[in-house]
């Protein structure tokens, strides 16, 4: 009886160790995907920030020139300072998010629908 408990305890410990190992590997991959998405978002944010500063400088210069010439009125000022609704960058950001979701989905479906034997074979091949 005691021997049986020892065997089952060992089996449970081995199973737990394998599950923990798989979890660590999966979390590393998720972390990599998250890091790529975060880097893309930061890059996009930086580019948009620089582009806005550049646009604001040129707009301010144009407003100053028009004011000096006496041609500046409220209609022109609102047209020059009004933000545009649609640009390239929001669609770029959306594409990055969709790409991240697609990568995560592929990884998740692969892990869910692969048999444990396939996972063990791949792990042993990675170890070589």
PDB file of C-alpha atoms in Angstrom:
ATOM      1  CA  UNK A   1       0.000   0.000   0.000  1.00  0.00           C
ATOM      2  CA  UNK A   2       2.766   2.383   0.949  1.00  0.00           C
ATOM      3  CA  UNK A   3       4.644   1.541  -2.244  1.00  0.00           C
ATOM      4  CA  UNK A   4       1.564   2.400  -4.295  1.00  0.00           C
ATOM      5  CA  UNK A   5       1.291   5.820  -2.657  1.00  0.00           C
ATOM      6  CA  UNK A   6       4.953   6.481  -3.300  1.00  0.00           C
ATOM      7  CA  UNK A   7       4.524   5.581  -6.985  1.00  0.00           C
ATOM      8  CA  UNK A   8       1.430   7.725  -7.371  1.00  0.00           C
ATOM      9  CA  UNK A   9       3.137  10.591  -5.543  1.00  0.00           C
ATOM     10  CA  UNK A  10       6.138  10.318  -7.847  1.00  0.00           C
ATOM     11  CA  UNK A  11       3.869  10.218 -10.896  1.00  0.00           C
ATOM     12  CA  UNK A  12       1.999  13.294  -9.684  1.00  0.00           C
ATOM     13  CA  UNK A  13       5.262  15.121  -9.046  1.00  0.00           C
ATOM     14  CA  UNK A  14       6.534  14.208 -12.515  1.00  0.00           C
ATOM     15  CA  UNK A  15       3.274  15.282 -14.123  1.00  0.00           C
ATOM     16  CA  UNK A  16       3.328  18.554 -12.227  1.00  0.00           C
ATOM     17  CA  UNK A  17       6.957  19.145 -13.203  1.00  0.00           C
ATOM     18  CA  UNK A  18       6.129  18.534 -16.896  1.00  0.00           C
ATOM     19  CA  UNK A  19       3.115  20.842 -16.733  1.00  0.00           C
ATOM     20  CA  UNK A  20       5.205  23.546 -15.084  1.00  0.00           C
ATOM     21  CA  UNK A  21       7.877  23.159 -17.751  1.00  0.00           C
ATOM     22  CA  UNK A  22       5.298  23.466 -20.560  1.00  0.00           C
ATOM     23  CA  UNK A  23       3.761  26.487 -18.845  1.00  0.00           C
ATOM     24  CA  UNK A  24       7.165  28.193 -18.616  1.00  0.00           C
ATOM     25  CA  UNK A  25       7.857  27.605 -22.319  1.00  0.00           C
ATOM     26  CA  UNK A  26       4.417  28.866 -23.346  1.00  0.00           C
ATOM     27  CA  UNK A  27       4.691  31.943 -21.163  1.00  0.00           C
ATOM     28  CA  UNK A  28       8.080  32.753 -22.737  1.00  0.00           C
ATOM     29  CA  UNK A  29       6.494  32.661 -26.186  1.00  0.00           C
ATOM     30  CA  UNK A  30       3.560  34.808 -25.056  1.00  0.00           C
ATOM     31  CA  UNK A  31       6.026  37.256 -23.552  1.00  0.00           C
ATOM     32  CA  UNK A  32       7.867  37.467 -26.874  1.00  0.00           C
ATOM     33  CA  UNK A  33       4.615  38.127 -28.757  1.00  0.00           C
ATOM     34  CA  UNK A  34       3.641  40.777 -26.214  1.00  0.00           C
ATOM     35  CA  UNK A  35       7.071  42.400 -26.474  1.00  0.00           C
ATOM     36  CA  UNK A  36       6.801  42.584 -30.265  1.00  0.00           C
ATOM     37  CA  UNK A  37       3.356  44.171 -30.017  1.00  0.00           C
ATOM     38  CA  UNK A  38       4.534  46.625 -27.355  1.00  0.00           C
ATOM     39  CA  UNK A  39       7.569  47.594 -29.432  1.00  0.00           C
ATOM     40  CA  UNK A  40       5.340  48.175 -32.456  1.00  0.00           C
ATOM     41  CA  UNK A  41       2.969  50.328 -30.444  1.00  0.00           C
ATOM     42  CA  UNK A  42       5.819  52.397 -28.991  1.00  0.00           C
ATOM     43  CA  UNK A  43       7.385  52.841 -32.426  1.00  0.00           C
ATOM     44  CA  UNK A  44       4.072  53.919 -33.908  1.00  0.00           C
ATOM     45  CA  UNK A  45       3.443  56.301 -31.015  1.00  0.00           C
ATOM     46  CA  UNK A  46       6.883  57.868 -31.448  1.00  0.00           C
ATOM     47  CA  UNK A  47       6.438  58.353 -35.179  1.00  0.00           C
ATOM     48  CA  UNK A  48       3.003  59.917 -34.715  1.00  0.00           C
ATOM     49  CA  UNK A  49       4.322  62.208 -31.976  1.00  0.00           C
ATOM     50  CA  UNK A  50       7.183  63.447 -34.181  1.00  0.00           C
ATOM     51  CA  UNK A  51       4.870  63.940 -37.166  1.00  0.00           C
ATOM     52  CA  UNK A  52       2.405  65.963 -35.073  1.00  0.00           C
ATOM     53  CA  UNK A  53       5.146  68.209 -33.700  1.00  0.00           C
ATOM     54  CA  UNK A  54       6.419  68.857 -37.201  1.00  0.00           C
ATOM     55  CA  UNK A  55       2.926  69.669 -38.447  1.00  0.00           C
ATOM     56  CA  UNK A  56       2.197  71.961 -35.513  1.00  0.00           C
ATOM     57  CA  UNK A  57       5.425  73.933 -36.116  1.00  0.00           C
ATOM     58  CA  UNK A  58       4.570  74.508 -39.763  1.00  0.00           C
ATOM     59  CA  UNK A  59       0.966  75.398 -38.855  1.00  0.00           C
ATOM     60  CA  UNK A  60       2.138  77.885 -36.235  1.00  0.00           C
ATOM     61  CA  UNK A  61       4.487  79.497 -38.759  1.00  0.00           C
ATOM     62  CA  UNK A  62       1.686  79.744 -41.304  1.00  0.00           C
ATOM     63  CA  UNK A  63      -0.620  81.322 -38.706  1.00  0.00           C
ATOM     64  CA  UNK A  64       2.054  83.878 -37.803  1.00  0.00           C
ATOM     65  CA  UNK A  65       2.603  84.838 -41.442  1.00  0.00           C
ATOM     66  CA  UNK A  66      -1.125  85.183 -42.100  1.00  0.00           C
ATOM     67  CA  UNK A  67      -1.546  87.257 -38.950  1.00  0.00           C
ATOM     68  CA  UNK A  68       1.307  89.599 -39.977  1.00  0.00           C
ATOM     69  CA  UNK A  69      -0.258  90.036 -43.397  1.00  0.00           C
ATOM     70  CA  UNK A  70      -3.664  90.682 -41.874  1.00  0.00           C
ATOM     71  CA  UNK A  71      -5.282  87.767 -43.706  1.00  0.00           C
ATOM     72  CA  UNK A  72      -6.048  85.631 -40.673  1.00  0.00           C
ATOM     73  CA  UNK A  73      -9.686  85.245 -39.736  1.00  0.00           C
ATOM     74  CA  UNK A  74     -11.518  82.684 -37.585  1.00  0.00           C
ATOM     75  CA  UNK A  75     -12.509  80.485 -40.545  1.00  0.00           C
ATOM     76  CA  UNK A  76      -8.919  80.135 -41.776  1.00  0.00           C
ATOM     77  CA  UNK A  77      -7.635  79.610 -38.250  1.00  0.00           C
ATOM     78  CA  UNK A  78     -10.116  76.765 -37.560  1.00  0.00           C
ATOM     79  CA  UNK A  79      -9.328  75.141 -40.916  1.00  0.00           C
ATOM     80  CA  UNK A  80      -5.599  75.188 -40.223  1.00  0.00           C
ATOM     81  CA  UNK A  81      -5.815  74.019 -36.619  1.00  0.00           C
ATOM     82  CA  UNK A  82      -8.629  71.471 -36.976  1.00  0.00           C
ATOM     83  CA  UNK A  83      -7.412  67.880 -36.724  1.00  0.00           C
ATOM     84  CA  UNK A  84      -8.217  65.550 -39.552  1.00  0.00           C
ATOM     85  CA  UNK A  85     -10.338  62.511 -38.780  1.00  0.00           C
ATOM     86  CA  UNK A  86      -8.687  59.864 -40.911  1.00  0.00           C
ATOM     87  CA  UNK A  87      -4.986  59.162 -41.342  1.00  0.00           C
ATOM     88  CA  UNK A  88      -2.673  56.306 -42.185  1.00  0.00           C
ATOM     89  CA  UNK A  89      -1.484  55.686 -38.595  1.00  0.00           C
ATOM     90  CA  UNK A  90      -4.722  54.442 -36.998  1.00  0.00           C
ATOM     91  CA  UNK A  91      -5.074  51.805 -39.694  1.00  0.00           C
ATOM     92  CA  UNK A  92      -1.397  50.903 -39.192  1.00  0.00           C
ATOM     93  CA  UNK A  93      -1.969  50.466 -35.464  1.00  0.00           C
ATOM     94  CA  UNK A  94      -5.060  48.371 -36.130  1.00  0.00           C
ATOM     95  CA  UNK A  95      -3.048  46.167 -38.466  1.00  0.00           C
ATOM     96  CA  UNK A  96      -0.399  45.646 -35.785  1.00  0.00           C
ATOM     97  CA  UNK A  97      -3.061  44.639 -33.269  1.00  0.00           C
ATOM     98  CA  UNK A  98      -4.671  42.258 -35.769  1.00  0.00           C
ATOM     99  CA  UNK A  99      -1.266  40.730 -36.524  1.00  0.00           C
ATOM    100  CA  UNK A 100      -0.628  40.192 -32.804  1.00  0.00           C
ATOM    101  CA  UNK A 101      -4.032  38.592 -32.333  1.00  0.00           C
ATOM    102  CA  UNK A 102      -3.475  36.317 -35.352  1.00  0.00           C
ATOM    103  CA  UNK A 103      -0.101  35.173 -34.009  1.00  0.00           C
ATOM    104  CA  UNK A 104      -1.586  34.514 -30.578  1.00  0.00           C
ATOM    105  CA  UNK A 105      -4.532  32.640 -32.094  1.00  0.00           C
ATOM    106  CA  UNK A 106      -2.263  30.419 -34.205  1.00  0.00           C
ATOM    107  CA  UNK A 107      -0.131  29.597 -31.184  1.00  0.00           C
ATOM    108  CA  UNK A 108      -3.162  28.906 -28.999  1.00  0.00           C
ATOM    109  CA  UNK A 109      -4.920  26.670 -31.553  1.00  0.00           C
ATOM    110  CA  UNK A 110      -1.718  24.765 -32.199  1.00  0.00           C
ATOM    111  CA  UNK A 111      -1.247  24.070 -28.486  1.00  0.00           C
ATOM    112  CA  UNK A 112      -4.885  23.116 -27.909  1.00  0.00           C
ATOM    113  CA  UNK A 113      -5.258  20.744 -30.829  1.00  0.00           C
ATOM    114  CA  UNK A 114      -1.860  19.060 -30.732  1.00  0.00           C
ATOM    115  CA  UNK A 115      -1.656  15.762 -28.903  1.00  0.00           C
ATOM    116  CA  UNK A 116       0.598  15.430 -25.838  1.00  0.00           C
ATOM    117  CA  UNK A 117       2.772  12.934 -27.762  1.00  0.00           C
ATOM    118  CA  UNK A 118       3.482  15.562 -30.449  1.00  0.00           C
ATOM    119  CA  UNK A 119       4.441  18.083 -27.782  1.00  0.00           C
ATOM    120  CA  UNK A 120       6.864  15.623 -26.164  1.00  0.00           C
ATOM    121  CA  UNK A 121       8.450  14.792 -29.549  1.00  0.00           C
ATOM    122  CA  UNK A 122       8.913  18.498 -30.347  1.00  0.00           C
ATOM    123  CA  UNK A 123      10.376  19.157 -26.895  1.00  0.00           C
ATOM    124  CA  UNK A 124      12.862  16.307 -27.306  1.00  0.00           C
ATOM    125  CA  UNK A 125      13.838  17.650 -30.759  1.00  0.00           C
ATOM    126  CA  UNK A 126      14.388  21.139 -29.305  1.00  0.00           C
ATOM    127  CA  UNK A 127      16.626  19.683 -26.632  1.00  0.00           C
ATOM    128  CA  UNK A 128      18.945  18.125 -29.231  1.00  0.00           C
TER     129      UNK A 128
END
